[in-house]
Amino acid sequence: MRENRKSRITSARLPSVHDIFWAAKSGDIELIEKCYKSSNISEIQANDRFDRRGFAPLHYAAQQNETDMIHYLLKNKADVNIRGYDDLTPLHVAAKYNSLSAVRVLLDNGAEADARDIDDSIPLHEAVKMGNLKVCKEFLNRQPSLINVTNKDLQTPLHIACLRGKIGVCQLLVNKIVSTSSELLKTAIDGCMPIHYAAEQGNVQIIETLLDAGSAQGINFDKQLQSTDKEGRTVLYRAVQGGKKSSVLACLEHVQDISAVKMDGMTVLHEAASGGFADITDILLKHGVSINAQDELGKTALHAACGYGHIKVIKALLDGGADMRLADSRRRTPLLFAIENGQLDVIKFLLKQIPKVDCVDVQDKNGLHIAASHGYIRVLTYLIMKGARSHVNNKDVFGRTPIHYAADEGYTQIVDILFSNGGDLNYSDIDTNTPLHLACKKGEFSCVKLICDKSLAQLNMYGERSRTPLHLATINNHANIVEYLLQRGADINKRDGSYFTSLDIAIDRGYIEVAEVLLSNRANVNLTNSNQDTPLHIAARKGDIKTLELLLHKGGEIFALNKDNMTCLDLAIDNANKDVALLLVNQKGARSILMRTDSKGWTVMQRLVQKLPEVAKAIMDQCVEYSGRDRIAYEYKMKCDFTFIDPGPDFEENHTIEIRNKMVIPNHNALQTMKRFKRGELLNHQLSKVLLDSKWRSFGSYFYYANLAIYMIFLALLSYFVVDVRSSSYNSTLVRAFYPKVAPTTDPPVHVTEWSNPITTINTTWPSIFTTEVTEDTIDEDDIIKKKPINYAIQILVIIFVSVNLSKEAYQVFHKGLRYFRSGTNYIELCMYGFSLFLMIRPGRSPDAMQWICGSLAIWLAWVNILLFFERISSLGIYVIMLKTVLYTFLKVMFIVIIFIVAFAFVFIILAENEDVYGSFSLSCIKVLNMMVGEIDYNDIFVPAITNKTIPYPYNYMTMITLIVFMFLMPILLTNLMIGLAIGDIDQIQKSANLRRLANQVDFLDDLERSIPAYLRKKFHKSMAIRYINSLPYKLYSLIYGDVTDNNESSLEPNDEQFRKVFTELDSHQHQMKNLSLQVDKVLKLLSDRKCDKEHDSLLESLQTPI
């Protein structure tokens, strides 16, 4: 048959890798040779390939004891120690399958006898497990030390042999241990010695062999038999545990003391009783074991037998004198222990011995308590029949009767039995809970129904924490029980000890189904608890949107205040529950709760801006209404309600707050809150912009243009003074340059007449000029002021203007406090006013040099400051703010620029010291800065200096290198870097500038409004505004100040269209990928099944069809 199988394999086809495994299993040398010689199989594939079992060819050859095949594979470089599944080597496999010849060949060819598998087992362990005696002898003869090698569980070969009951192998190993003087009493990981395993398996012959071997090594019997494992079990204990009578008898022949106990106090008798070994129990009792010995829990062997229902053992123990009344540490007798474990037959037997059912445990629980708590119907019925009916209402230490426990566990039938036998349903435990309370708490509907059918007296009784059954059913989310209790008449609005109604509890815990049941049964939705919270308050605090919707639908009042004077909306804001707040602000009548303030003076809108800007935006959207059918019609208008974002001065006066014992009028302007918390989207909202525009039209523009006009007058006067006085001083200097100085004298004036012809002609033409008397007094610059009184008047007017404005700045410091110093504009104005005052400080006299220096700064700052005025005009202000943004960005990188300027300045001082432009550090820095902007002056400075050797060798080379590095680094890289950083993303800067302009406008208008008298504020205040956005006046106004009605909604539409296109394209790609996956699956199926060519061709045709 084997030859026929070989012949089928060695057919006229190329051998495959699978044939190698077949050859190894069958020992077919001819086939394996063909495989090795085949061109499509490499040597590595032949020797080291594994099959699905994780075995190599050498494993199979070892398993089948094919020595010739093993020789052939090893000859062809197969790894003798190759590891397969679970790290098994061929030697492991040969040892396991008793392939002695294979073992010898493998060992002769270098196989490791101590090689370990995944469980740290060596080949000898495998041979011992299977009882392969000859293989074991072969290993031990070759390497005796293997007898002490342990596996992962620290088991030696002898442990394994005893555990498996391999007698012949045990004798071999014991003889080898004795002959080699190895350790016989080695312990495994659980502390067991080989004799423990032998005793548990009941191998008396092995036990005797081990005892004799121990004697040969000087170890007496008692030492071996009294040794314990890690749980304190002796050899006798393990023999009893295994239920092996022969082992027990063998141990008892040599053991003197059988009273040894396990670590938990259990004796051998406990173990025998637990296992139900009646014959062993008899033997132990005959050998004098203590019959009433107790373990750590106080249980005797009788307790154990009763708990497991071993009647024969119980009889043996009782016959031996066991005490039925002896209780354990819980004061439970064997009878109670049997009841606890539901052993009815044992109960019957014990009650025949002592018909007494009134015993109780340490908690005063009798048999009925125990049976009821475990649901033992038959046990309970039998106990009642045997006289326990009189104890049916007995209470334990918790004040509970058996009915309490049955109701608590939902044992309806037991409740019915107890009630039928006199059980009282109205008894309360120490927590004042009746059985109905416990049944409702656990959600046992059938039990609740039974109790209510029997008695409704408990329906509204208070239990623990003054809770009724309805409260407990609600707390535990038992909607069906809640509904049933309400149908039977439970008080729906009754409060518990925390002053909560059932509806409060359901809302607080988020039990919407229970809440629906309560509300459908007319629970009062507006009752308040001890904090005066209504259910709406509780739901808003929890953020439960579904429960809130239910309460609102059932008539919940959103205006109710709790003891902290907070509405449900206030609680939603404090807890940042956005969805809840959105729902509340959209309710009818929400306007009244939006017009409230808290103890800190914040309006609801201000708090929404701070914590829930999305909700604030929703409210602002509602405050903007459009009317008119045609959007392009003239009468199409936009109506804006400012009530929520700017309640006005009357509202603020009526809602003053006390700060440091002083009544203060708070600022309820929500625009300031938007600015403070950087809510750009809200600040850029239509409503905000229209409000700013309305304030601007009402009073802001008048004050602004009046201030601008006054400032323009100041600027004109200052500019005129500077130009006029400096030009007059310049003409005086020319006179001093053309005329020699003549000392003052008492003689008549000297006339200069002896001039050349041209001058004479001039003298004749303009005699008043060239006949003027030239003295020191003639060119006194103070005459410039005196001869033009207008300049003197300008000095006085500028001093007055500056003084008034400095007073204004002082008032602003007092009014704003530290906020004043956070604005850079204020520093510019202070410096401008200071320098202007210093310039004019001597009225009637021309400024000196220091004053003119300050004057130059003053006139520069004055013209720069006018740019800041234009920030208020939207069409110009955005560009001013953009310029400031770019300037701030530039100043951030100036430190780096200065370092490079200083570095190159020092370099050029050293290399070009003879050049005037680099003569000093200051001049060198200025020149480097000039070079940075492109004025390198290469032909004018460096070429002549190097040619004339003003910059000599080797400085000239270093100078050129430094100049090249400078040109790449400063004008190209660094300049472009600063431009890039300064300009950056223009669109982003523009958006930021627009928001900053709005923020500045908020500050300007709010400060201005609060600086004017209260009656003017009230006069200027407007609670609403209407804009006819298609009217010509509005369009003209928008050209200057911008369109405040633009909401930029249309800009989103193209993006939406793009997203739709993208998703459509993605769906198309997904469909194509699905089709492609199906085609690939067809190809794989064809290749795996090796179908015929016709099918292959048809598949190729299908693949050619487009996807």
PDB file of C-alpha atoms in Angstrom, residues 220-459:
ATOM      1  CA  ASN A 220      12.397   8.419  57.379  1.00  0.00           C
ATOM      2  CA  PHE A 221       8.813   7.772  56.362  1.00  0.00           C
ATOM      3  CA  ASP A 222       7.322  10.323  58.722  1.00  0.00           C
ATOM      4  CA  LYS A 223       9.354  13.177  57.279  1.00  0.00           C
ATOM      5  CA  GLN A 224       8.139  12.409  53.787  1.00  0.00           C
ATOM      6  CA  LEU A 225       4.542  11.858  54.766  1.00  0.00           C
ATOM      7  CA  GLN A 226       4.291  14.906  57.070  1.00  0.00           C
ATOM      8  CA  SER A 227       5.803  17.303  54.528  1.00  0.00           C
ATOM      9  CA  THR A 228       3.315  19.917  53.294  1.00  0.00           C
ATOM     10  CA  ASP A 229       2.793  21.874  50.129  1.00  0.00           C
ATOM     11  CA  LYS A 230       2.358  25.641  50.055  1.00  0.00           C
ATOM     12  CA  GLU A 231      -1.260  25.377  51.245  1.00  0.00           C
ATOM     13  CA  GLY A 232      -0.244  23.247  54.219  1.00  0.00           C
ATOM     14  CA  ARG A 233      -1.579  19.934  52.795  1.00  0.00           C
ATOM     15  CA  THR A 234       0.239  16.776  53.895  1.00  0.00           C
ATOM     16  CA  VAL A 235       0.560  13.606  51.848  1.00  0.00           C
ATOM     17  CA  LEU A 236      -2.375  12.112  53.717  1.00  0.00           C
ATOM     18  CA  TYR A 237      -4.441  15.243  53.022  1.00  0.00           C
ATOM     19  CA  ARG A 238      -3.682  14.953  49.267  1.00  0.00           C
ATOM     20  CA  ALA A 239      -4.657  11.274  49.382  1.00  0.00           C
ATOM     21  CA  VAL A 240      -7.969  12.160  51.037  1.00  0.00           C
ATOM     22  CA  GLN A 241      -8.518  15.015  48.592  1.00  0.00           C
ATOM     23  CA  GLY A 242      -8.089  12.607  45.701  1.00  0.00           C
ATOM     24  CA  GLY A 243     -10.571  10.221  47.313  1.00  0.00           C
ATOM     25  CA  LYS A 244      -8.119   7.327  46.980  1.00  0.00           C
ATOM     26  CA  LYS A 245      -8.817   4.885  49.776  1.00  0.00           C
ATOM     27  CA  SER A 246      -5.757   2.763  49.006  1.00  0.00           C
ATOM     28  CA  SER A 247      -3.482   5.789  49.283  1.00  0.00           C
ATOM     29  CA  VAL A 248      -5.113   6.822  52.545  1.00  0.00           C
ATOM     30  CA  LEU A 249      -4.539   3.381  54.036  1.00  0.00           C
ATOM     31  CA  ALA A 250      -0.948   3.341  52.809  1.00  0.00           C
ATOM     32  CA  CYS A 251      -0.285   6.694  54.469  1.00  0.00           C
ATOM     33  CA  LEU A 252      -2.023   5.749  57.678  1.00  0.00           C
ATOM     34  CA  GLU A 253       0.261   2.711  58.000  1.00  0.00           C
ATOM     35  CA  HIS A 254       3.246   4.997  58.401  1.00  0.00           C
ATOM     36  CA  VAL A 255       1.747   8.228  59.870  1.00  0.00           C
ATOM     37  CA  GLN A 256       1.478   8.583  63.593  1.00  0.00           C
ATOM     38  CA  ASP A 257      -0.107  12.061  63.811  1.00  0.00           C
ATOM     39  CA  ILE A 258      -3.104  12.672  61.547  1.00  0.00           C
ATOM     40  CA  SER A 259      -4.225  15.917  63.216  1.00  0.00           C
ATOM     41  CA  ALA A 260      -2.280  18.162  60.864  1.00  0.00           C
ATOM     42  CA  VAL A 261      -4.401  20.981  59.463  1.00  0.00           C
ATOM     43  CA  LYS A 262      -4.269  23.005  56.286  1.00  0.00           C
ATOM     44  CA  MET A 263      -3.500  26.710  56.311  1.00  0.00           C
ATOM     45  CA  ASP A 264      -7.210  27.588  56.553  1.00  0.00           C
ATOM     46  CA  GLY A 265      -7.646  25.251  59.505  1.00  0.00           C
ATOM     47  CA  MET A 266      -9.285  22.378  57.606  1.00  0.00           C
ATOM     48  CA  THR A 267      -8.384  18.869  58.722  1.00  0.00           C
ATOM     49  CA  VAL A 268      -8.345  15.673  56.681  1.00  0.00           C
ATOM     50  CA  LEU A 269     -11.804  14.928  58.065  1.00  0.00           C
ATOM     51  CA  HIS A 270     -13.097  18.260  56.674  1.00  0.00           C
ATOM     52  CA  GLU A 271     -11.726  17.282  53.266  1.00  0.00           C
ATOM     53  CA  ALA A 272     -13.246  13.816  53.386  1.00  0.00           C
ATOM     54  CA  ALA A 273     -16.620  15.236  54.465  1.00  0.00           C
ATOM     55  CA  SER A 274     -16.530  17.927  51.733  1.00  0.00           C
ATOM     56  CA  GLY A 275     -15.748  15.319  49.101  1.00  0.00           C
ATOM     57  CA  GLY A 276     -18.435  12.957  50.318  1.00  0.00           C
ATOM     58  CA  PHE A 277     -15.994  10.123  50.917  1.00  0.00           C
ATOM     59  CA  ALA A 278     -17.920   8.107  53.482  1.00  0.00           C
ATOM     60  CA  ASP A 279     -15.522   5.152  53.498  1.00  0.00           C
ATOM     61  CA  ILE A 280     -12.518   7.384  54.033  1.00  0.00           C
ATOM     62  CA  THR A 281     -14.453   9.206  56.767  1.00  0.00           C
ATOM     63  CA  ASP A 282     -14.992   5.915  58.557  1.00  0.00           C
ATOM     64  CA  ILE A 283     -11.308   5.058  58.244  1.00  0.00           C
ATOM     65  CA  LEU A 284     -10.239   8.419  59.637  1.00  0.00           C
ATOM     66  CA  LEU A 285     -12.675   8.189  62.510  1.00  0.00           C
ATOM     67  CA  LYS A 286     -11.324   4.754  63.353  1.00  0.00           C
ATOM     68  CA  HIS A 287      -7.817   6.220  63.445  1.00  0.00           C
ATOM     69  CA  GLY A 288      -8.917   8.760  66.018  1.00  0.00           C
ATOM     70  CA  VAL A 289      -9.214  11.969  64.024  1.00  0.00           C
ATOM     71  CA  SER A 290     -10.883  14.829  65.919  1.00  0.00           C
ATOM     72  CA  ILE A 291     -14.531  14.741  64.866  1.00  0.00           C
ATOM     73  CA  ASN A 292     -15.494  18.241  66.096  1.00  0.00           C
ATOM     74  CA  ALA A 293     -12.361  20.064  64.950  1.00  0.00           C
ATOM     75  CA  GLN A 294     -13.159  23.509  63.564  1.00  0.00           C
ATOM     76  CA  ASP A 295     -11.471  25.423  60.778  1.00  0.00           C
ATOM     77  CA  GLU A 296     -10.770  29.161  60.720  1.00  0.00           C
ATOM     78  CA  LEU A 297     -14.449  29.927  60.112  1.00  0.00           C
ATOM     79  CA  GLY A 298     -15.517  27.679  62.944  1.00  0.00           C
ATOM     80  CA  LYS A 299     -16.953  24.984  60.665  1.00  0.00           C
ATOM     81  CA  THR A 300     -16.709  21.335  61.603  1.00  0.00           C
ATOM     82  CA  ALA A 301     -16.668  18.372  59.244  1.00  0.00           C
ATOM     83  CA  LEU A 302     -20.417  18.083  59.862  1.00  0.00           C
ATOM     84  CA  HIS A 303     -20.924  21.618  58.550  1.00  0.00           C
ATOM     85  CA  ALA A 304     -19.004  20.671  55.403  1.00  0.00           C
ATOM     86  CA  ALA A 305     -20.996  17.476  54.871  1.00  0.00           C
ATOM     87  CA  CYS A 306     -24.300  19.298  55.456  1.00  0.00           C
ATOM     88  CA  GLY A 307     -23.311  22.100  53.088  1.00  0.00           C
ATOM     89  CA  TYR A 308     -22.556  19.667  50.260  1.00  0.00           C
ATOM     90  CA  GLY A 309     -25.448  17.331  51.016  1.00  0.00           C
ATOM     91  CA  HIS A 310     -23.480  14.147  51.738  1.00  0.00           C
ATOM     92  CA  ILE A 311     -25.997  12.126  53.765  1.00  0.00           C
ATOM     93  CA  LYS A 312     -23.753   9.073  54.193  1.00  0.00           C
ATOM     94  CA  VAL A 313     -20.944  11.172  55.572  1.00  0.00           C
ATOM     95  CA  ILE A 314     -23.383  12.937  57.889  1.00  0.00           C
ATOM     96  CA  LYS A 315     -24.591   9.606  59.216  1.00  0.00           C
ATOM     97  CA  ALA A 316     -21.010   8.473  59.727  1.00  0.00           C
ATOM     98  CA  LEU A 317     -20.149  11.664  61.579  1.00  0.00           C
ATOM     99  CA  LEU A 318     -23.256  11.543  63.746  1.00  0.00           C
ATOM    100  CA  ASP A 319     -22.563   7.912  64.498  1.00  0.00           C
ATOM    101  CA  GLY A 320     -19.071   8.911  65.438  1.00  0.00           C
ATOM    102  CA  GLY A 321     -20.364  11.506  67.904  1.00  0.00           C
ATOM    103  CA  ALA A 322     -20.394  14.741  65.921  1.00  0.00           C
ATOM    104  CA  ASP A 323     -22.152  17.630  67.733  1.00  0.00           C
ATOM    105  CA  MET A 324     -25.172  18.899  65.775  1.00  0.00           C
ATOM    106  CA  ARG A 325     -25.459  22.003  67.943  1.00  0.00           C
ATOM    107  CA  LEU A 326     -21.887  23.196  67.396  1.00  0.00           C
ATOM    108  CA  ALA A 327     -22.025  26.550  65.503  1.00  0.00           C
ATOM    109  CA  ASP A 328     -19.457  28.239  63.306  1.00  0.00           C
ATOM    110  CA  SER A 329     -18.100  31.774  63.620  1.00  0.00           C
ATOM    111  CA  ARG A 330     -21.404  33.162  62.248  1.00  0.00           C
ATOM    112  CA  ARG A 331     -23.211  31.130  64.896  1.00  0.00           C
ATOM    113  CA  ARG A 332     -24.738  28.899  62.261  1.00  0.00           C
ATOM    114  CA  THR A 333     -25.348  25.277  63.158  1.00  0.00           C
ATOM    115  CA  PRO A 334     -25.105  22.465  60.613  1.00  0.00           C
ATOM    116  CA  LEU A 335     -28.872  22.797  60.133  1.00  0.00           C
ATOM    117  CA  LEU A 336     -28.616  26.489  59.222  1.00  0.00           C
ATOM    118  CA  PHE A 337     -25.650  25.688  57.004  1.00  0.00           C
ATOM    119  CA  ALA A 338     -27.737  23.084  55.175  1.00  0.00           C
ATOM    120  CA  ILE A 339     -30.574  25.627  54.825  1.00  0.00           C
ATOM    121  CA  GLU A 340     -28.143  28.213  53.452  1.00  0.00           C
ATOM    122  CA  ASN A 341     -27.056  25.741  50.755  1.00  0.00           C
ATOM    123  CA  GLY A 342     -30.567  24.509  49.999  1.00  0.00           C
ATOM    124  CA  GLN A 343     -29.906  20.871  50.997  1.00  0.00           C
ATOM    125  CA  LEU A 344     -33.485  19.734  51.638  1.00  0.00           C
ATOM    126  CA  ASP A 345     -32.642  16.054  52.176  1.00  0.00           C
ATOM    127  CA  VAL A 346     -30.028  16.981  54.753  1.00  0.00           C
ATOM    128  CA  ILE A 347     -32.542  19.266  56.476  1.00  0.00           C
ATOM    129  CA  LYS A 348     -35.073  16.489  56.662  1.00  0.00           C
ATOM    130  CA  PHE A 349     -32.469  14.106  58.065  1.00  0.00           C
ATOM    131  CA  LEU A 350     -31.249  16.588  60.700  1.00  0.00           C
ATOM    132  CA  LEU A 351     -34.746  17.541  61.799  1.00  0.00           C
ATOM    133  CA  LYS A 352     -35.460  13.847  62.347  1.00  0.00           C
ATOM    134  CA  GLN A 353     -32.538  13.805  64.723  1.00  0.00           C
ATOM    135  CA  ILE A 354     -33.444  17.047  66.523  1.00  0.00           C
ATOM    136  CA  PRO A 355     -36.811  18.520  65.471  1.00  0.00           C
ATOM    137  CA  LYS A 356     -35.956  22.107  66.415  1.00  0.00           C
ATOM    138  CA  VAL A 357     -36.260  24.992  63.920  1.00  0.00           C
ATOM    139  CA  ASP A 358     -35.849  28.011  66.199  1.00  0.00           C
ATOM    140  CA  CYS A 359     -32.052  28.310  66.005  1.00  0.00           C
ATOM    141  CA  VAL A 360     -30.654  31.656  64.817  1.00  0.00           C
ATOM    142  CA  ASP A 361     -27.256  32.876  63.687  1.00  0.00           C
ATOM    143  CA  VAL A 362     -25.162  35.812  64.860  1.00  0.00           C
ATOM    144  CA  GLN A 363     -27.484  38.233  63.009  1.00  0.00           C
ATOM    145  CA  ASP A 364     -30.555  36.664  64.606  1.00  0.00           C
ATOM    146  CA  LYS A 365     -31.607  35.156  61.299  1.00  0.00           C
ATOM    147  CA  ASN A 366     -33.555  31.959  61.572  1.00  0.00           C
ATOM    148  CA  GLY A 367     -34.014  29.318  58.931  1.00  0.00           C
ATOM    149  CA  LEU A 368     -36.882  31.201  57.327  1.00  0.00           C
ATOM    150  CA  HIS A 369     -34.740  34.328  56.893  1.00  0.00           C
ATOM    151  CA  ILE A 370     -32.016  32.307  55.218  1.00  0.00           C
ATOM    152  CA  ALA A 371     -34.304  30.280  52.992  1.00  0.00           C
ATOM    153  CA  ALA A 372     -36.254  33.386  51.952  1.00  0.00           C
ATOM    154  CA  SER A 373     -33.115  35.362  51.071  1.00  0.00           C
ATOM    155  CA  HIS A 374     -31.883  32.524  48.819  1.00  0.00           C
ATOM    156  CA  GLY A 375     -35.234  31.725  47.238  1.00  0.00           C
ATOM    157  CA  TYR A 376     -35.450  28.129  48.456  1.00  0.00           C
ATOM    158  CA  ILE A 377     -39.203  27.549  48.149  1.00  0.00           C
ATOM    159  CA  ARG A 378     -39.186  23.851  49.019  1.00  0.00           C
ATOM    160  CA  VAL A 379     -36.924  24.400  52.010  1.00  0.00           C
ATOM    161  CA  LEU A 380     -39.109  27.266  53.251  1.00  0.00           C
ATOM    162  CA  THR A 381     -42.285  25.241  52.852  1.00  0.00           C
ATOM    163  CA  TYR A 382     -40.794  22.268  54.694  1.00  0.00           C
ATOM    164  CA  LEU A 383     -39.587  24.479  57.570  1.00  0.00           C
ATOM    165  CA  ILE A 384     -43.047  26.002  57.961  1.00  0.00           C
ATOM    166  CA  MET A 385     -44.527  22.548  57.937  1.00  0.00           C
ATOM    167  CA  LYS A 386     -42.099  21.513  60.661  1.00  0.00           C
ATOM    168  CA  GLY A 387     -43.143  24.293  63.011  1.00  0.00           C
ATOM    169  CA  ALA A 388     -41.399  27.437  61.772  1.00  0.00           C
ATOM    170  CA  ARG A 389     -44.717  29.201  61.125  1.00  0.00           C
ATOM    171  CA  SER A 390     -44.561  30.765  64.550  1.00  0.00           C
ATOM    172  CA  HIS A 391     -41.295  32.434  63.585  1.00  0.00           C
ATOM    173  CA  VAL A 392     -42.512  33.924  60.290  1.00  0.00           C
ATOM    174  CA  ASN A 393     -42.506  37.497  61.682  1.00  0.00           C
ATOM    175  CA  ASN A 394     -39.315  37.230  63.697  1.00  0.00           C
ATOM    176  CA  LYS A 395     -36.886  40.080  63.098  1.00  0.00           C
ATOM    177  CA  ASP A 396     -33.141  39.897  62.760  1.00  0.00           C
ATOM    178  CA  VAL A 397     -30.649  42.530  63.935  1.00  0.00           C
ATOM    179  CA  PHE A 398     -31.593  44.676  60.941  1.00  0.00           C
ATOM    180  CA  GLY A 399     -35.221  44.601  61.914  1.00  0.00           C
ATOM    181  CA  ARG A 400     -36.160  42.550  58.886  1.00  0.00           C
ATOM    182  CA  THR A 401     -38.580  39.661  58.766  1.00  0.00           C
ATOM    183  CA  PRO A 402     -38.297  36.830  56.190  1.00  0.00           C
ATOM    184  CA  ILE A 403     -40.777  38.709  53.970  1.00  0.00           C
ATOM    185  CA  HIS A 404     -38.352  41.643  53.780  1.00  0.00           C
ATOM    186  CA  TYR A 405     -35.653  39.407  52.293  1.00  0.00           C
ATOM    187  CA  ALA A 406     -38.028  37.721  49.889  1.00  0.00           C
ATOM    188  CA  ALA A 407     -39.322  41.086  48.683  1.00  0.00           C
ATOM    189  CA  ASP A 408     -35.804  42.484  48.441  1.00  0.00           C
ATOM    190  CA  GLU A 409     -34.758  39.636  46.139  1.00  0.00           C
ATOM    191  CA  GLY A 410     -38.025  39.564  44.227  1.00  0.00           C
ATOM    192  CA  TYR A 411     -39.114  36.105  45.247  1.00  0.00           C
ATOM    193  CA  THR A 412     -42.843  36.646  44.731  1.00  0.00           C
ATOM    194  CA  GLN A 413     -43.889  33.073  45.478  1.00  0.00           C
ATOM    195  CA  ILE A 414     -42.042  33.100  48.773  1.00  0.00           C
ATOM    196  CA  VAL A 415     -43.688  36.405  49.723  1.00  0.00           C
ATOM    197  CA  ASP A 416     -47.056  34.834  48.987  1.00  0.00           C
ATOM    198  CA  ILE A 417     -46.229  31.726  51.050  1.00  0.00           C
ATOM    199  CA  LEU A 418     -45.058  33.760  54.019  1.00  0.00           C
ATOM    200  CA  PHE A 419     -48.073  36.072  53.836  1.00  0.00           C
ATOM    201  CA  SER A 420     -50.363  33.068  53.670  1.00  0.00           C
ATOM    202  CA  ASN A 421     -48.711  31.723  56.807  1.00  0.00           C
ATOM    203  CA  GLY A 422     -49.122  34.868  58.856  1.00  0.00           C
ATOM    204  CA  GLY A 423     -46.404  37.090  57.504  1.00  0.00           C
ATOM    205  CA  ASP A 424     -47.048  40.806  58.135  1.00  0.00           C
ATOM    206  CA  LEU A 425     -46.433  43.109  55.151  1.00  0.00           C
ATOM    207  CA  ASN A 426     -46.487  46.272  57.226  1.00  0.00           C
ATOM    208  CA  TYR A 427     -43.453  45.624  59.403  1.00  0.00           C
ATOM    209  CA  SER A 428     -40.585  48.080  58.981  1.00  0.00           C
ATOM    210  CA  ASP A 429     -36.889  47.373  59.373  1.00  0.00           C
ATOM    211  CA  ILE A 430     -34.438  49.611  61.228  1.00  0.00           C
ATOM    212  CA  ASP A 431     -34.357  51.913  58.145  1.00  0.00           C
ATOM    213  CA  THR A 432     -38.168  52.075  58.329  1.00  0.00           C
ATOM    214  CA  ASN A 433     -38.423  50.214  55.029  1.00  0.00           C
ATOM    215  CA  THR A 434     -41.364  47.897  54.534  1.00  0.00           C
ATOM    216  CA  PRO A 435     -41.267  44.950  52.110  1.00  0.00           C
ATOM    217  CA  LEU A 436     -42.917  47.191  49.502  1.00  0.00           C
ATOM    218  CA  HIS A 437     -40.076  49.716  49.792  1.00  0.00           C
ATOM    219  CA  LEU A 438     -37.515  46.975  49.180  1.00  0.00           C
ATOM    220  CA  ALA A 439     -39.417  45.502  46.243  1.00  0.00           C
ATOM    221  CA  CYS A 440     -39.745  48.932  44.616  1.00  0.00           C
ATOM    222  CA  LYS A 441     -36.070  49.593  45.210  1.00  0.00           C
ATOM    223  CA  LYS A 442     -35.024  46.394  43.444  1.00  0.00           C
ATOM    224  CA  GLY A 443     -37.592  46.795  40.663  1.00  0.00           C
ATOM    225  CA  GLU A 444     -39.410  43.530  41.269  1.00  0.00           C
ATOM    226  CA  PHE A 445     -42.723  44.310  39.584  1.00  0.00           C
ATOM    227  CA  SER A 446     -44.486  41.029  40.295  1.00  0.00           C
ATOM    228  CA  CYS A 447     -43.562  41.302  43.941  1.00  0.00           C
ATOM    229  CA  VAL A 448     -44.755  44.915  44.100  1.00  0.00           C
ATOM    230  CA  LYS A 449     -48.051  43.943  42.516  1.00  0.00           C
ATOM    231  CA  LEU A 450     -48.534  41.034  44.944  1.00  0.00           C
ATOM    232  CA  ILE A 451     -47.840  43.202  48.002  1.00  0.00           C
ATOM    233  CA  CYS A 452     -50.178  45.951  46.771  1.00  0.00           C
ATOM    234  CA  ASP A 453     -52.859  43.367  46.096  1.00  0.00           C
ATOM    235  CA  LYS A 454     -52.500  42.096  49.660  1.00  0.00           C
ATOM    236  CA  SER A 455     -52.198  45.478  51.376  1.00  0.00           C
ATOM    237  CA  LEU A 456     -52.084  49.154  50.344  1.00  0.00           C
ATOM    238  CA  ALA A 457     -51.233  50.399  53.804  1.00  0.00           C
ATOM    239  CA  GLN A 458     -47.561  50.765  52.873  1.00  0.00           C
ATOM    240  CA  LEU A 459     -48.201  52.692  49.643  1.00  0.00           C
TER     241      LEU A 459
END
